[in-house]
CSV table of C-alpha atoms in Angstrom, one decimal:
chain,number,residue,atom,x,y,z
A,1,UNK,CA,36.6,53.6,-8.1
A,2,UNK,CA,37.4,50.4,-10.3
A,3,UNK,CA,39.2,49.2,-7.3
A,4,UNK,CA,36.5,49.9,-5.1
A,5,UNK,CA,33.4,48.5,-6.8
A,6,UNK,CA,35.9,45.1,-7.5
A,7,UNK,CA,35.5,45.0,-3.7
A,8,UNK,CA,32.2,45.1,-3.7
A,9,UNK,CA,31.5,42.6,-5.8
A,10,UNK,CA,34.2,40.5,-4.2
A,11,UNK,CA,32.0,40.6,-1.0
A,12,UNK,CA,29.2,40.0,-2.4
A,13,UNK,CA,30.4,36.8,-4.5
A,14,UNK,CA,31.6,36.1,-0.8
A,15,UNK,CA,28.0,36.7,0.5
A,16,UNK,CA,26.3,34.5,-2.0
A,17,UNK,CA,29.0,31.5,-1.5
A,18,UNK,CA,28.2,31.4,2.5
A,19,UNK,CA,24.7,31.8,2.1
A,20,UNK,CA,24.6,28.3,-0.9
A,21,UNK,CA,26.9,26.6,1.7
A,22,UNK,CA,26.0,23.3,3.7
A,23,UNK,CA,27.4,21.8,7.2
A,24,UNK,CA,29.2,19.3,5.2
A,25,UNK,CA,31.6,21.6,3.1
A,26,UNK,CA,35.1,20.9,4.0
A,27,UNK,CA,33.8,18.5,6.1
A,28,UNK,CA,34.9,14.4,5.1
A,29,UNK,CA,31.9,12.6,5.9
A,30,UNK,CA,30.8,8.8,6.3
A,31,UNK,CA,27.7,6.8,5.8
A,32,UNK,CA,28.3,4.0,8.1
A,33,UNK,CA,25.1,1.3,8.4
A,34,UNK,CA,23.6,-1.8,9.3
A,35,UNK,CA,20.6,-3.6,7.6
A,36,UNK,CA,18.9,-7.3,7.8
A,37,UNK,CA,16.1,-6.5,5.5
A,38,UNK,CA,18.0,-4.2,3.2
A,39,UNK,CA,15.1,-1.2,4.3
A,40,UNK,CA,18.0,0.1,6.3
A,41,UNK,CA,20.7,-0.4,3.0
A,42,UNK,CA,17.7,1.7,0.6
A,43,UNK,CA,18.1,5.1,3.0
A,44,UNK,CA,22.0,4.6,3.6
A,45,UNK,CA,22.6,4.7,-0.2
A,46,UNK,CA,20.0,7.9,-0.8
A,47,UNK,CA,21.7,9.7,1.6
A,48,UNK,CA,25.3,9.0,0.6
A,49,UNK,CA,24.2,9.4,-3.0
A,50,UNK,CA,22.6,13.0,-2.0
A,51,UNK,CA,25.8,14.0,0.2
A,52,UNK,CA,28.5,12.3,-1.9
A,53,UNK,CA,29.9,10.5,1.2
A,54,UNK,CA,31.2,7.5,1.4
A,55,UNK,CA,30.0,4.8,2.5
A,56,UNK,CA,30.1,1.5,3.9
A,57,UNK,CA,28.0,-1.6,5.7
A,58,UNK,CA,28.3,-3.1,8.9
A,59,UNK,CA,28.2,-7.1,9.0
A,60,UNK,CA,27.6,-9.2,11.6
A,61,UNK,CA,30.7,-12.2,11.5
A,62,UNK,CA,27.5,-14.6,12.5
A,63,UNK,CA,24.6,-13.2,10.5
A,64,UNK,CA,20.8,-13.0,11.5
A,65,UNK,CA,19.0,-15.3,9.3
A,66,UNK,CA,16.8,-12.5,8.1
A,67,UNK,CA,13.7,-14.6,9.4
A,68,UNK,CA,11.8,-12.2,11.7
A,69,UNK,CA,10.5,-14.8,14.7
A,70,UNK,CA,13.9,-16.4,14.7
A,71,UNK,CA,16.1,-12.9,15.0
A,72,UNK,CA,13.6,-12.2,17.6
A,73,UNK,CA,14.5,-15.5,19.7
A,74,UNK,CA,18.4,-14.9,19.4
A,75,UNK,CA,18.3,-11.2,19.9
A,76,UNK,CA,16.4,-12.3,23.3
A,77,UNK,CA,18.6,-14.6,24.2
A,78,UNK,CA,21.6,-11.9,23.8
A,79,UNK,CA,20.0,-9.5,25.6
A,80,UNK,CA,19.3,-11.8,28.5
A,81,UNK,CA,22.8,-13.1,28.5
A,82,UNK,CA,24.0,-9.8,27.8
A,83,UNK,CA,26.2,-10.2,25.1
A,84,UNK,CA,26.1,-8.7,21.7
A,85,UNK,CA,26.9,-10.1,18.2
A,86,UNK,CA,30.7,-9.8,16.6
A,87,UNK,CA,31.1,-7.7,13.7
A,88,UNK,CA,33.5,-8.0,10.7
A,89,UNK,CA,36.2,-4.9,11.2
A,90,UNK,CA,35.6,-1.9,9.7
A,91,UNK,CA,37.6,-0.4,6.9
A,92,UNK,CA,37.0,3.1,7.4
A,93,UNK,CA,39.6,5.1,9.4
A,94,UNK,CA,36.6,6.7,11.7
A,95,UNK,CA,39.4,9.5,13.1
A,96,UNK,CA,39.0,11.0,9.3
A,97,UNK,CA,35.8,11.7,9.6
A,98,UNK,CA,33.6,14.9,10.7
A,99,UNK,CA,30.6,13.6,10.0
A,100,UNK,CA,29.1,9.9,10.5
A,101,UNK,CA,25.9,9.3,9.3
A,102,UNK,CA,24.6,6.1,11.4
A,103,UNK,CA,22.3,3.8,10.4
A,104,UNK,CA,20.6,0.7,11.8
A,105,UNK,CA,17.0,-1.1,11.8
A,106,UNK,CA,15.1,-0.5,15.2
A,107,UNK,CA,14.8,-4.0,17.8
A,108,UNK,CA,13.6,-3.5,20.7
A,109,UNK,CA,13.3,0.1,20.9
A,110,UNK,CA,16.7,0.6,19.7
A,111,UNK,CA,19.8,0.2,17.3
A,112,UNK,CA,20.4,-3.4,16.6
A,113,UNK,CA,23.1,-5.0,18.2
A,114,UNK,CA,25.7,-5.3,15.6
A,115,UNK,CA,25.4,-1.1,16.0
A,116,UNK,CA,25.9,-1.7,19.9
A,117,UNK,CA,28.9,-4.0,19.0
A,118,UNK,CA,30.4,-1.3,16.8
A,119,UNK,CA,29.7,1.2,19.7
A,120,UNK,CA,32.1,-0.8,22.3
A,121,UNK,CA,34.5,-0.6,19.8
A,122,UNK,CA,34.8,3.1,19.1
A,123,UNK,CA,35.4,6.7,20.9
A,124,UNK,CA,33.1,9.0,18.7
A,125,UNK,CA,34.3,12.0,20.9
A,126,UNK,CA,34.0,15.6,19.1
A,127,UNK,CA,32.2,13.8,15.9
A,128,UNK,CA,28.7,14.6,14.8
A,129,UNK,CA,26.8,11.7,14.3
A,130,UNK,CA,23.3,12.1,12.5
A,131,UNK,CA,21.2,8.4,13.4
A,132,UNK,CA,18.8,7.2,10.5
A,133,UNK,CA,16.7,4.4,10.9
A,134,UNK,CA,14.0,2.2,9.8
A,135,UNK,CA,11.5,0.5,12.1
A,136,UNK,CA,7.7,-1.6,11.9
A,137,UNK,CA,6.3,1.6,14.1
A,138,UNK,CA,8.8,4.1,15.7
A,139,UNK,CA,12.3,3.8,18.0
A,140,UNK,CA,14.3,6.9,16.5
A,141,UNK,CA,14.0,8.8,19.6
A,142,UNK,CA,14.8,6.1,22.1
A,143,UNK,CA,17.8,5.4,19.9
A,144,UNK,CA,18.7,8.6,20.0
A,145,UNK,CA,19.0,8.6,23.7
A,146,UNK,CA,20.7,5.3,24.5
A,147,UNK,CA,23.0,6.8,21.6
A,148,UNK,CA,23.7,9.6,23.9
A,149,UNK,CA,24.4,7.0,26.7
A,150,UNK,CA,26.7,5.1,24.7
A,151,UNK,CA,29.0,7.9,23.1
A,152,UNK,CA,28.3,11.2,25.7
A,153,UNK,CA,30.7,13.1,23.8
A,154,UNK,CA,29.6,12.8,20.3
A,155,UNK,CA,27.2,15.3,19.3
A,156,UNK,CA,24.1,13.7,18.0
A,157,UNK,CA,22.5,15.9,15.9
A,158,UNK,CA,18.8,15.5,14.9
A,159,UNK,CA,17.6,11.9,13.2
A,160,UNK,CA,15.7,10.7,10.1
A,161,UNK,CA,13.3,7.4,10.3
A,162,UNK,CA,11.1,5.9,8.3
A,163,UNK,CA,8.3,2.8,8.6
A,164,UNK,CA,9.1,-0.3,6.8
A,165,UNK,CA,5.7,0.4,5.3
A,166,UNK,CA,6.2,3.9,4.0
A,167,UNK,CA,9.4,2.8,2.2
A,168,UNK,CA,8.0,4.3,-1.0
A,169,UNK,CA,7.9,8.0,0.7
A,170,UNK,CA,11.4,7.7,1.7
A,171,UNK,CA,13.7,8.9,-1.1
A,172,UNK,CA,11.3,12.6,-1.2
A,173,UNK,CA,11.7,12.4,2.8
A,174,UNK,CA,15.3,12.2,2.8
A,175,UNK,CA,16.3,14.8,0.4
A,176,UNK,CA,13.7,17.2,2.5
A,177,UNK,CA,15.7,16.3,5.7
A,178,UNK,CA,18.8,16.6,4.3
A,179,UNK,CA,17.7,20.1,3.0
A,180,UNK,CA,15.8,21.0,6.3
A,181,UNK,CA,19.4,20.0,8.5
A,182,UNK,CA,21.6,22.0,6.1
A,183,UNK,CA,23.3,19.4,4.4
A,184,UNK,CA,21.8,19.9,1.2
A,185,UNK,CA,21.0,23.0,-0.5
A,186,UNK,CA,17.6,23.6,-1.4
A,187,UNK,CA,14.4,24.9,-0.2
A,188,UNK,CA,13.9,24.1,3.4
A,189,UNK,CA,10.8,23.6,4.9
A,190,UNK,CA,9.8,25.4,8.5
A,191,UNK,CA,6.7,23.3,10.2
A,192,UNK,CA,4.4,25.2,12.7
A,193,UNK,CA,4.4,24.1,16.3
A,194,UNK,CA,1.2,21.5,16.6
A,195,UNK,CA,-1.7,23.1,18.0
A,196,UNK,CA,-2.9,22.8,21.4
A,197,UNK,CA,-4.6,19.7,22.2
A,198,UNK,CA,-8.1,18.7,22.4
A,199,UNK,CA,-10.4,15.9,23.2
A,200,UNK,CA,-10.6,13.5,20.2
A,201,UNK,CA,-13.7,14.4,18.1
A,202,UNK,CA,-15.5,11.3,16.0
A,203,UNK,CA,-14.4,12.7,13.2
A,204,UNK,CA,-10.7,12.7,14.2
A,205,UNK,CA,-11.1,9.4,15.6
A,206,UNK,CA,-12.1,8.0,12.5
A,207,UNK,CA,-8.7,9.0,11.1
A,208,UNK,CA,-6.5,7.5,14.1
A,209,UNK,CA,-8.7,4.3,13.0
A,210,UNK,CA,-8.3,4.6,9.6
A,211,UNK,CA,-3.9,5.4,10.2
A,212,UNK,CA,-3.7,2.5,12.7
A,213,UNK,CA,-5.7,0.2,10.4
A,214,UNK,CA,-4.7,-3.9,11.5
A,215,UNK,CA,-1.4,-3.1,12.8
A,216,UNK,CA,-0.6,-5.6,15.6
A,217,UNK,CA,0.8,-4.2,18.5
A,218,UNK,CA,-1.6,-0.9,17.7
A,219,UNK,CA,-4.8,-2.8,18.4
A,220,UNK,CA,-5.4,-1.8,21.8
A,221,UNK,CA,-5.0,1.6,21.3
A,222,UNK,CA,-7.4,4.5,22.2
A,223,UNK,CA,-7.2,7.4,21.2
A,224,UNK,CA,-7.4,10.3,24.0
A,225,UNK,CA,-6.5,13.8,22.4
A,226,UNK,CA,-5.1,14.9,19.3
A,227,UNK,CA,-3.0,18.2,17.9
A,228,UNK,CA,-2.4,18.8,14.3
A,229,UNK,CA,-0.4,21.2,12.0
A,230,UNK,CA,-0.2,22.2,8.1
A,231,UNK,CA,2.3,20.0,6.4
A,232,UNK,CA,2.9,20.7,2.4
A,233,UNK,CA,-0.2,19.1,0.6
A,234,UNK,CA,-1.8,18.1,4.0
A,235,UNK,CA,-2.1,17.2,7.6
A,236,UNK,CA,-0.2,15.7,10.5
A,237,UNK,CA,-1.8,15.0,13.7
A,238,UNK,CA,-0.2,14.2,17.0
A,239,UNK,CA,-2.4,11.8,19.0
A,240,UNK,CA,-2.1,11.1,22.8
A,241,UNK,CA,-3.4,7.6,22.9
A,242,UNK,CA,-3.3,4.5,25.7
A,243,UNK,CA,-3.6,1.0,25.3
A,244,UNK,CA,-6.7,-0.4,26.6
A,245,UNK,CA,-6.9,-3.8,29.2
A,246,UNK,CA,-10.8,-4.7,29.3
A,247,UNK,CA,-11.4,-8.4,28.3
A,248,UNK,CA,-7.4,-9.1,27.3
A,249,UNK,CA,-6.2,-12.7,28.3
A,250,UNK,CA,-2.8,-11.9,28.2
A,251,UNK,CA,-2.1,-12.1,32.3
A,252,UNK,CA,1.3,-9.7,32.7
A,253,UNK,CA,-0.6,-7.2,30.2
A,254,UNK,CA,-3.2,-6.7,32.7
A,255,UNK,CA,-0.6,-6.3,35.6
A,256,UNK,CA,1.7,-3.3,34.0
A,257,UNK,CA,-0.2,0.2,34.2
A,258,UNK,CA,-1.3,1.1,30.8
A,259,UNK,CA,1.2,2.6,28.4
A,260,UNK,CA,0.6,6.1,27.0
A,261,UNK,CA,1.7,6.7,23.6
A,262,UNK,CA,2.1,9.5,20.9
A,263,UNK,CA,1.2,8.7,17.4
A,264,UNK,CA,2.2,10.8,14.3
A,265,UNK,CA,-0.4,10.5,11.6
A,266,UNK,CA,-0.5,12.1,8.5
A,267,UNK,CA,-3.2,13.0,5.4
A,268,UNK,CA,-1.5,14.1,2.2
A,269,UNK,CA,-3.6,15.2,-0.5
A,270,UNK,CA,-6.6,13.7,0.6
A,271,UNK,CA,-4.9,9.8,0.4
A,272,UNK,CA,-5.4,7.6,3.5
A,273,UNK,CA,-4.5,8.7,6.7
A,274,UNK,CA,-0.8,7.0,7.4
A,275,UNK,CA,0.9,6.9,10.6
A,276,UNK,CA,4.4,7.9,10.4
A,277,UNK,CA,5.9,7.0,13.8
A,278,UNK,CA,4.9,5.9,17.3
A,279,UNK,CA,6.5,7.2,20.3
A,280,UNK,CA,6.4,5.2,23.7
């Protein structure tokens, strides 16, 4: 009997242990990043602080002077001569690890090139990479897919971005993805599907307004229809928006069919509507 209720409550001690485990247990994991602005440096060490990974940055042998029109001119000029930036080696021995969390800024819709340099240099085959990134208004999920291209037999799992602008939300965002994706215990947190979509009321409107406030390159945009869903202490909302043409000077903007968009806005606890993400 003794010997049979010790069972017992071996199995359940076993139950208990499998169901307070994560994805990384037994599982050597890296933190591997790249950051100009030091946005990209913030999220790298929350996660590795989180996960207890180690970590490490990527650096560029001929650094970006960190001034935003001039890293614009010379990323141009590399992508038009197709060529991208050398990087200093890296010390980690890649082959040790299961897990490589990969982080960058977003340029033009995707990692920045020292990423892509570090990419040509490396056979991620059979690792699970999880992308993080940060960006002025969205790019994770077009990173995501020239990711794919880059390392097809890697297994990207699902990614974590943040706004330059939302910073400040980051470190609570984080720990709830790392919860969500099973690499942190904790409480996760299961989102509805978004509702169907309907025609933009004023009232909604108003909010895609108030979300996009003077952002640049959001100016133009209309909104169309919207979705939403509960989130804890609020609201997101999934607009379908396009850019609008009538009266613009710019020449090749009038020429190229208008660009649909989805925008991700959010009202937490009655604040401001803020727009998370944008996805072309």
């Amino acid at each position: 009997m003794k010997t049979l209720k010790m069972m017992m409550g071996v199995a359940a001690a076993s139950m208990l242990m499998v169901a307070g485990s994560t994805k990384l247990e037994a599982q050597k994991v890296l933190v591997l990043y790249y950051s100009q602005t030091s946005n990209t440096k913030a999220v790298a060490e929350c996660i590795a602080e989180h996960i207890n990974a180690d970590i490490e940055e990527i650096v560029s042998m001929n650094p970006y002077s960190g001034d935003f029109k001039a890293t614009i001119d010379r990323c141009m000029k590399e992508r038009e001569l197709g060529v991208v930036p050398e990087i200093k080696p890296v010390k980690a021995d890649i082959a040790k690890y299961d897990v490589i969390f990969l982080g960058y800024p977003i340029w033009f819709g995707t990692y920045a090139p020292p990423i892509a340099s570090w990419l040509d240099k490396v056979d991620l085959s059979g690792k699970k990479i999880v992308p993080f990134c940060t960006f002025g208004s969205g790019g994770l999920e077009s990173s995501v897919m020239s990711l794919e291209q880059k390392q097809p037999k890697a297994e990207i799992l699902e990614g974590y971005g943040v706004r330059a602008a939302r910073m400040d939300a980051m470190p609570d965002e984080v720990r709830q993805f790392l919860i969500d994706n099973g690499f942190l215990k904790g409480e996760a947190v299961k989102l509805e599907p978004f509702s169907a979509s309907h025609l933009v009321s004023k009232e909604e409107e108003a909010i895609f307004i108030a979300a996009i406030g003077d952002y640049p390159m959001m100016q133009n945009a209309k909104a169309r229809t919207v979705a939403s869903r509960a989130i804890p202490n609020g609201t997101e909302y999934l607009f379908t928006a396009t850019e609008q043409r009538k009266g613009t000077p710019d020449k090749d903007l009038q020429l190229r069919p208008p660009m649909e968009m989805k925008i991700y806005v959010i009202v937490v606890n009655n604040q401001a509507p803020v727009f998370t993400k944008v996805v072309r």
